[in-house]
PDB file of C-alpha atoms in Angstrom:
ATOM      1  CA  UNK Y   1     -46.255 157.657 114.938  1.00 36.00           C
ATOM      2  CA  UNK Y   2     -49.489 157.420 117.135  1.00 42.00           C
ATOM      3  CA  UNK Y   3     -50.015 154.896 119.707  1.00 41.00           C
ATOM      4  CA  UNK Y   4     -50.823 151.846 118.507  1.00 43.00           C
ATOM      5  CA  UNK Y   5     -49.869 152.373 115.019  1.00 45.00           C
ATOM      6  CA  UNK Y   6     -46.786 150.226 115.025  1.00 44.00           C
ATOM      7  CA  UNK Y   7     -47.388 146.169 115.767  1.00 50.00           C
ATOM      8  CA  UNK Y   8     -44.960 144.002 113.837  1.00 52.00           C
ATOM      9  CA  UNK Y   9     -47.724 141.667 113.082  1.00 59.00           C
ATOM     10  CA  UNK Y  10     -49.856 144.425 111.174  1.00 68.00           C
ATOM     11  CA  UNK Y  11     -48.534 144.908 107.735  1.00 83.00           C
ATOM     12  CA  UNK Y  12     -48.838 148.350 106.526  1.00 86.00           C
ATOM     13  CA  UNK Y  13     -52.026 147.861 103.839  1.00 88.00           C
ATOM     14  CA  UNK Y  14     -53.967 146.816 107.129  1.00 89.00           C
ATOM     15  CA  UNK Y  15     -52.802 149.696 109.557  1.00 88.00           C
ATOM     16  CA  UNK Y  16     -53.748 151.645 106.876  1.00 92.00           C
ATOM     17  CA  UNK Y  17     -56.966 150.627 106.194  1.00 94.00           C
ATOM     18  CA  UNK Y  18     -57.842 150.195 109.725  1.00 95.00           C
ATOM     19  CA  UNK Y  19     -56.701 154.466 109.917  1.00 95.00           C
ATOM     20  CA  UNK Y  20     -59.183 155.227 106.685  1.00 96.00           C
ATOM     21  CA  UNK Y  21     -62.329 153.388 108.733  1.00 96.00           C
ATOM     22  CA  UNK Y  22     -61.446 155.417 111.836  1.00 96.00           C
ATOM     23  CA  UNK Y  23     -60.844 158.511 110.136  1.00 97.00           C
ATOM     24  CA  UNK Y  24     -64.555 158.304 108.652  1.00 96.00           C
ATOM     25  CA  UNK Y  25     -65.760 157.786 112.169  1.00 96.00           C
ATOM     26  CA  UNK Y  26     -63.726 160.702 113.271  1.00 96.00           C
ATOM     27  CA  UNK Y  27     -65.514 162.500 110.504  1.00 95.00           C
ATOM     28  CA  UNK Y  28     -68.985 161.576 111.283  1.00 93.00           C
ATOM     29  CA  UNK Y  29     -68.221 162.258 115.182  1.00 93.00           C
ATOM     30  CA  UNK Y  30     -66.731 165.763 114.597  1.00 94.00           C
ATOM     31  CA  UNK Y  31     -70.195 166.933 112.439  1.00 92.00           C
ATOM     32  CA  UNK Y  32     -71.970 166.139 115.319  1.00 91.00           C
ATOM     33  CA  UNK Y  33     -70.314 167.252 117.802  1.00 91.00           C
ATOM     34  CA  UNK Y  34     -69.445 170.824 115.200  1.00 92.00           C
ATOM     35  CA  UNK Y  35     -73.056 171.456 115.112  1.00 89.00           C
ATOM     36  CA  UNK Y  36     -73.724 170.702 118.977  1.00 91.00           C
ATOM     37  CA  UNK Y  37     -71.566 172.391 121.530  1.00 90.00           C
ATOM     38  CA  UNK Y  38     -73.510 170.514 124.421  1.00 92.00           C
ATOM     39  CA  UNK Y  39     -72.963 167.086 123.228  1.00 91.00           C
ATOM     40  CA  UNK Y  40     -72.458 164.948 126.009  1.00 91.00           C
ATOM     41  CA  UNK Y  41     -68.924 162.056 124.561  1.00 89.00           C
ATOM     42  CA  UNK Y  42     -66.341 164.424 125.985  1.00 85.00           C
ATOM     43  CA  UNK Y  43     -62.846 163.029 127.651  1.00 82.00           C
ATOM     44  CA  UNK Y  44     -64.583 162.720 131.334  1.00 83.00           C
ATOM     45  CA  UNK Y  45     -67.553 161.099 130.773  1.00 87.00           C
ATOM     46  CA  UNK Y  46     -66.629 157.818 130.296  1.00 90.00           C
ATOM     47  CA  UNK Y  47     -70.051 156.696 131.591  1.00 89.00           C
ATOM     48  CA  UNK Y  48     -70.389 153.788 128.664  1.00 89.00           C
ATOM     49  CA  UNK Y  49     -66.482 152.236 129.754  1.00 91.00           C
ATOM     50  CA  UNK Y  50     -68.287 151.437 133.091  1.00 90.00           C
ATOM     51  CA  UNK Y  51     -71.297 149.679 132.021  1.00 89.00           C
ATOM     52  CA  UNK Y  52     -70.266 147.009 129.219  1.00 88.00           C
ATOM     53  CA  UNK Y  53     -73.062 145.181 128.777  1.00 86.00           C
ATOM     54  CA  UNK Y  54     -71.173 142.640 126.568  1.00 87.00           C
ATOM     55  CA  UNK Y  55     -67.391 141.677 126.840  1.00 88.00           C
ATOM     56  CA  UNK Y  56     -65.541 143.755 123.485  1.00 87.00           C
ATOM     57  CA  UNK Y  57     -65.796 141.723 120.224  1.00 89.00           C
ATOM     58  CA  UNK Y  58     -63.886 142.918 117.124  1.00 93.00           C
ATOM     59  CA  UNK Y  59     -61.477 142.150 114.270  1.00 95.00           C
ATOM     60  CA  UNK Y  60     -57.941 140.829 114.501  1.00 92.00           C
ATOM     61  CA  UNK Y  61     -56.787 143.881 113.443  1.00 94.00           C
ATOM     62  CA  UNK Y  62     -58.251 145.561 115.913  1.00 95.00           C
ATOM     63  CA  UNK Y  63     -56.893 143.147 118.691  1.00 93.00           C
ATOM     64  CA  UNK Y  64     -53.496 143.711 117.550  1.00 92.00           C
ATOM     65  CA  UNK Y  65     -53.664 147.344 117.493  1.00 93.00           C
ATOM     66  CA  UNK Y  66     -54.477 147.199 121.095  1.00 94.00           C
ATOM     67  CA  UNK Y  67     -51.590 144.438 122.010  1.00 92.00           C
ATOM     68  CA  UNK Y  68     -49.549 146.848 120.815  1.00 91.00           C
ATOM     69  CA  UNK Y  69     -50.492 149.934 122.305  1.00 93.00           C
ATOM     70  CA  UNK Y  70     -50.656 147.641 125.694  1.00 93.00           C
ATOM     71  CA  UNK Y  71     -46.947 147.069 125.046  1.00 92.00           C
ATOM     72  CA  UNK Y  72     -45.879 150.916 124.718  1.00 92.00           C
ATOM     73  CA  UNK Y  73     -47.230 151.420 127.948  1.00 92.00           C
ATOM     74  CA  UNK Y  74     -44.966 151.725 131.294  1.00 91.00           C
ATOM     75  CA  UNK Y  75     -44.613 147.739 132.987  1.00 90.00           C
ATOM     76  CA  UNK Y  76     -46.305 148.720 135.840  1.00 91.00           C
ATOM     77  CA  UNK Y  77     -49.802 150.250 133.783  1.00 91.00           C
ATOM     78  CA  UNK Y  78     -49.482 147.429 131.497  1.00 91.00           C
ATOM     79  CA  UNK Y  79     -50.141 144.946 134.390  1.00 91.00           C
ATOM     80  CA  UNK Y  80     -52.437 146.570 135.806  1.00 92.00           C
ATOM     81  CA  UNK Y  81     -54.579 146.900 132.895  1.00 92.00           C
ATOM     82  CA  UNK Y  82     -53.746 142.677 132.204  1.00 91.00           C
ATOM     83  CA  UNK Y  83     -55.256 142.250 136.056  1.00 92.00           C
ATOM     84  CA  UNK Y  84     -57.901 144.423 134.683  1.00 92.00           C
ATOM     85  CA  UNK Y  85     -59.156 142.310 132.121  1.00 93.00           C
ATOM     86  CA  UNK Y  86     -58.311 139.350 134.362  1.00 93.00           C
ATOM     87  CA  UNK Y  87     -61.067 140.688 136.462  1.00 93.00           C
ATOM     88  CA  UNK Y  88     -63.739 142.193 133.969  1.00 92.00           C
ATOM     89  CA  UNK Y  89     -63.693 138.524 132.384  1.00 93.00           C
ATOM     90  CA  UNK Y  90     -64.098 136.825 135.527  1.00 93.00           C
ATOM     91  CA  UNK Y  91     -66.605 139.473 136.836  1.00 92.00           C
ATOM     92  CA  UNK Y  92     -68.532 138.554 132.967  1.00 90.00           C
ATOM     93  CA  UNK Y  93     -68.474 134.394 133.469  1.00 91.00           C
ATOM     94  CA  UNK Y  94     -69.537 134.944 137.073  1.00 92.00           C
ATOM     95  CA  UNK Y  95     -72.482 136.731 135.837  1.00 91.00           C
ATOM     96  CA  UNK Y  96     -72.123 140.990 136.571  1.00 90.00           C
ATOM     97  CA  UNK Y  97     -74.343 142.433 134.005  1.00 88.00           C
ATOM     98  CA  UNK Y  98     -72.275 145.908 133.982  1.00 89.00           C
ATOM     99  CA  UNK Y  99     -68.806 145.574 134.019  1.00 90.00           C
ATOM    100  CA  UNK Y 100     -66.224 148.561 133.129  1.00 91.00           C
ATOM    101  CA  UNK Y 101     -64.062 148.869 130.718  1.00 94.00           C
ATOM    102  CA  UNK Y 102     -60.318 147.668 131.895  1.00 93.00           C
ATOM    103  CA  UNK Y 103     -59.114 150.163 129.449  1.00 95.00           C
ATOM    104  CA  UNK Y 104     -60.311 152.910 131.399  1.00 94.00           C
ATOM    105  CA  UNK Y 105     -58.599 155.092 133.970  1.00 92.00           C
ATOM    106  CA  UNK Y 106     -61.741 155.715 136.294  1.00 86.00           C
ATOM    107  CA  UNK Y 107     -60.133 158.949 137.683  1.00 87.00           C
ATOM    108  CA  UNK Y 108     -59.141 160.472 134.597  1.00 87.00           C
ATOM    109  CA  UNK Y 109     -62.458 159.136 132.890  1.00 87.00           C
ATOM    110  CA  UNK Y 110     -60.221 158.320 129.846  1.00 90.00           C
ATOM    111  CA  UNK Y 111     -59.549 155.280 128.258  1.00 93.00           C
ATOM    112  CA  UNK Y 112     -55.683 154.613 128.592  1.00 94.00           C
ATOM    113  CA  UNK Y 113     -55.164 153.057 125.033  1.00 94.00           C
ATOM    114  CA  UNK Y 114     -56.904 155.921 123.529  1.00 93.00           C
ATOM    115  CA  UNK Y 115     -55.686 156.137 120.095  1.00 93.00           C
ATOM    116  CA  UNK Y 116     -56.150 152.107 120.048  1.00 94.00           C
ATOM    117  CA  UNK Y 117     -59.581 152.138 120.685  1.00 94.00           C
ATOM    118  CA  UNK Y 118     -61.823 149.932 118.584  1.00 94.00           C
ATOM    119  CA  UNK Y 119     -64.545 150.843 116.300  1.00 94.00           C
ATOM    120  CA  UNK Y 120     -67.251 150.186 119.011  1.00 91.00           C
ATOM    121  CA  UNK Y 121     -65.844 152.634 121.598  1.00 91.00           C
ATOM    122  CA  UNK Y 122     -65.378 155.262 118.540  1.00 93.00           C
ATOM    123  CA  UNK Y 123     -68.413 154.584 116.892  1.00 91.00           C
ATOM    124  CA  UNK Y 124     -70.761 154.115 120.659  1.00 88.00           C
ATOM    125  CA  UNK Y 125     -72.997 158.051 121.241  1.00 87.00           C
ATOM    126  CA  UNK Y 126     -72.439 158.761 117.241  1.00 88.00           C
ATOM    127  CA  UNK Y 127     -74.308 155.461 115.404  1.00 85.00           C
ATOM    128  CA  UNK Y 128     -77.763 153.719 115.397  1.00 81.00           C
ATOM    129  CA  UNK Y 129     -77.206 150.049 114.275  1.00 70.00           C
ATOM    130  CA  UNK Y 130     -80.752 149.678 112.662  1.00 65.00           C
ATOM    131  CA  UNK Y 131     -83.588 150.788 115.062  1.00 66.00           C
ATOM    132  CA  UNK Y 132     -81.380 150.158 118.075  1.00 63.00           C
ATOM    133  CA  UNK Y 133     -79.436 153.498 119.782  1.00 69.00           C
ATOM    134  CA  UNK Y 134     -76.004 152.864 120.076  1.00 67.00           C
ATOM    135  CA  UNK Y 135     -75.801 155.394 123.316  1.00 77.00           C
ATOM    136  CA  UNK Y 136     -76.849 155.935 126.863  1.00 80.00           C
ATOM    137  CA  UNK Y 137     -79.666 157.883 128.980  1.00 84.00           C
ATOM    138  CA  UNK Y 138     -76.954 161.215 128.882  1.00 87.00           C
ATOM    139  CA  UNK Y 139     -77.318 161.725 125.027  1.00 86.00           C
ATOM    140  CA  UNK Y 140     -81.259 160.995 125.454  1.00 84.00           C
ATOM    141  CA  UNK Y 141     -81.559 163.672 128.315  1.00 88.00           C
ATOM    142  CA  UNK Y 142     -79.290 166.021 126.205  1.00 89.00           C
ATOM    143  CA  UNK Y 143     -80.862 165.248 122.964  1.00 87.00           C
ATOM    144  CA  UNK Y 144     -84.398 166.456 125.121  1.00 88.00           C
ATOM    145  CA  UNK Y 145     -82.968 169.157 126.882  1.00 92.00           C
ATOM    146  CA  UNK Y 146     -81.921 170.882 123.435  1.00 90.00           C
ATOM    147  CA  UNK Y 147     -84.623 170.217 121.574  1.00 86.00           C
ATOM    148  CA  UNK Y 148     -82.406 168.952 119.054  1.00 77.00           C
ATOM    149  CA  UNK Y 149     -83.027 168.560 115.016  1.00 71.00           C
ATOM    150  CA  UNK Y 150     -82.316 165.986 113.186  1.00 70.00           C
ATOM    151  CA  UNK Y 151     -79.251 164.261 113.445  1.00 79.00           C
ATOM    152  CA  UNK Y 152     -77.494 162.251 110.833  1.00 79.00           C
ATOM    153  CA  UNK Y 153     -76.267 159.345 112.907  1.00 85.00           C
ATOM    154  CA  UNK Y 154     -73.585 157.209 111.617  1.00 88.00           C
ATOM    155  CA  UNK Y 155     -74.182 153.405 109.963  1.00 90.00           C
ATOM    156  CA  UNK Y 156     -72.890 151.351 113.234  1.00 88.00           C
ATOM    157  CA  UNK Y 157     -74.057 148.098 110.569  1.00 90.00           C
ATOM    158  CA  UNK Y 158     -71.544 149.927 107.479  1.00 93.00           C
ATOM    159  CA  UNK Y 159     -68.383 150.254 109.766  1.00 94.00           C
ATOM    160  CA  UNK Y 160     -69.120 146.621 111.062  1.00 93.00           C
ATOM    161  CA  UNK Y 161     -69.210 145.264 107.038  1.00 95.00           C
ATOM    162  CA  UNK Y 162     -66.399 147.477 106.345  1.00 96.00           C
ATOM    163  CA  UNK Y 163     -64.155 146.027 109.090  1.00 96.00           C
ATOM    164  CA  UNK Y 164     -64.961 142.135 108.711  1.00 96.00           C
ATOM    165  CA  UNK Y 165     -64.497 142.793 104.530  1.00 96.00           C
ATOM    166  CA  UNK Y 166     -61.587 143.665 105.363  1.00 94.00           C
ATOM    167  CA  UNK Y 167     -60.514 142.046 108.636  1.00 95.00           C
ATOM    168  CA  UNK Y 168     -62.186 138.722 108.796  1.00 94.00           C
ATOM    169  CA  UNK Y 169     -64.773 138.292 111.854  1.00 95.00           C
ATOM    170  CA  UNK Y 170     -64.847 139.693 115.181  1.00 93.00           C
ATOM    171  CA  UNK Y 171     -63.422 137.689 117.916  1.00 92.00           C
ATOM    172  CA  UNK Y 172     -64.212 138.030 121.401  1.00 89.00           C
ATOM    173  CA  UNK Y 173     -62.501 138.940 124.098  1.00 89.00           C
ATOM    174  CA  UNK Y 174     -62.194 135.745 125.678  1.00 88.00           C
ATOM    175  CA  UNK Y 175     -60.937 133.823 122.612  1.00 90.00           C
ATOM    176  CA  UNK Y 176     -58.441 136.819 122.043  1.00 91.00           C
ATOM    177  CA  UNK Y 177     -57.126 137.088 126.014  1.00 89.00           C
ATOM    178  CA  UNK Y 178     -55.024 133.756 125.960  1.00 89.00           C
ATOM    179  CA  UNK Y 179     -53.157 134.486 123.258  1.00 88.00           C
ATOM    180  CA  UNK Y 180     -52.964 138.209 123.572  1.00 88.00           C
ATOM    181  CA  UNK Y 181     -51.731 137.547 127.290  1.00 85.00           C
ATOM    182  CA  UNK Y 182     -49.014 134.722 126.353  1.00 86.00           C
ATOM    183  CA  UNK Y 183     -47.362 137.312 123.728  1.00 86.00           C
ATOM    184  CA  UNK Y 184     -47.599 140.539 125.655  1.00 84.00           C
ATOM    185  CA  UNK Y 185     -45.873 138.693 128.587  1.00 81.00           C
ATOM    186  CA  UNK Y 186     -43.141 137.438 126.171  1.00 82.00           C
ATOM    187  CA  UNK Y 187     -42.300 140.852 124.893  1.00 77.00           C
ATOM    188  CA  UNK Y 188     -42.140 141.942 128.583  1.00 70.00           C
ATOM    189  CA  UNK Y 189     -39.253 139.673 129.496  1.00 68.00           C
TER     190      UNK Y 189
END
């Protein structure tokens, strides 16, 4: 079982459907990445988990994949990411324009519910949504620096249809937190 996959209020058809959309990302990431050895998303980087512009948004299915992945992790890491977000949402309503990710372990430069992850993080440096580049001033500089051909970028828009078809509309972060914090600290006790 990977982390993340189990959340007794996921049934089965929706863990697996939520698997088949982020195994088609996988896909699309790995051709890119196949064909270009100096592709800048590598574990390390992490330079997009510490400049949200915009708190998370996604499904409900998404939000409960990460609940539970939050509640395989060790007590201690689990509060510390729940202070995380704690902060990142206060840093957001107080105005910070950047804010990092609270997912992310700033040393390791890896996000610490990994397999979890939602769409946007797996889909952010591999899709265009419309005319707008989905990635940062690394990919630019590396897409320049390589005089790169074309690139088949994935269909940000598609995998956003594809998830609210099937998963209802995104939620934000801070209509998810309340609830999401109430139950995680009711499994921890």
């Amino acid at each position: 079982m990977r982390v993340g996959d189990y959340n007794p209020r996921m049934d089965e058809a929706r863990r697996v459907q939520l698997r088949v959309i982020d195994e088609s990302i996988a896909k699309r990431c790995s051709s890119i990445t196949a064909e270009r050895p100096w592709w800048p998303c590598t574990r390390g980087c992490a330079d997009c988990c510490r400049r949200l512009a915009d708190l998370p948004e996604m499904t409900a299915a998404e939000w409960e994949r990460i609940e539970a992945a939050l509640l395989e992790l060790e007590k201690e890491v689990r509060a510390q990411l729940l202070a995380g977000v704690e902060r990142m949402l206060a840093a957001k309503r107080g105005g910070t324009q950047f804010v990092a990710c609270a997912f992310l372990d700033d040393e390791a430069g890896a996000c610490q519910i990994y397999e979890a992850r939602p769409a946007a993080c797996r889909t952010y440096g591999f899709f265009v949504a419309g005319p707008r580049e989905l990635w940062c001033s690394k990919i630019d500089a590396a897409l320049e620096s390589n005089q790169a051909e074309a690139i088949t970028w994935g269909n940000h828009h598609g995998v956003e249809r594809r998830l609210t078809a099937r998963f209802g509309p995104r939620i934000t972060m801070e209509a998810w937190w309340p609830g999401a914090c109430s139950r995680l600290e009711a499994a921890a006790t």
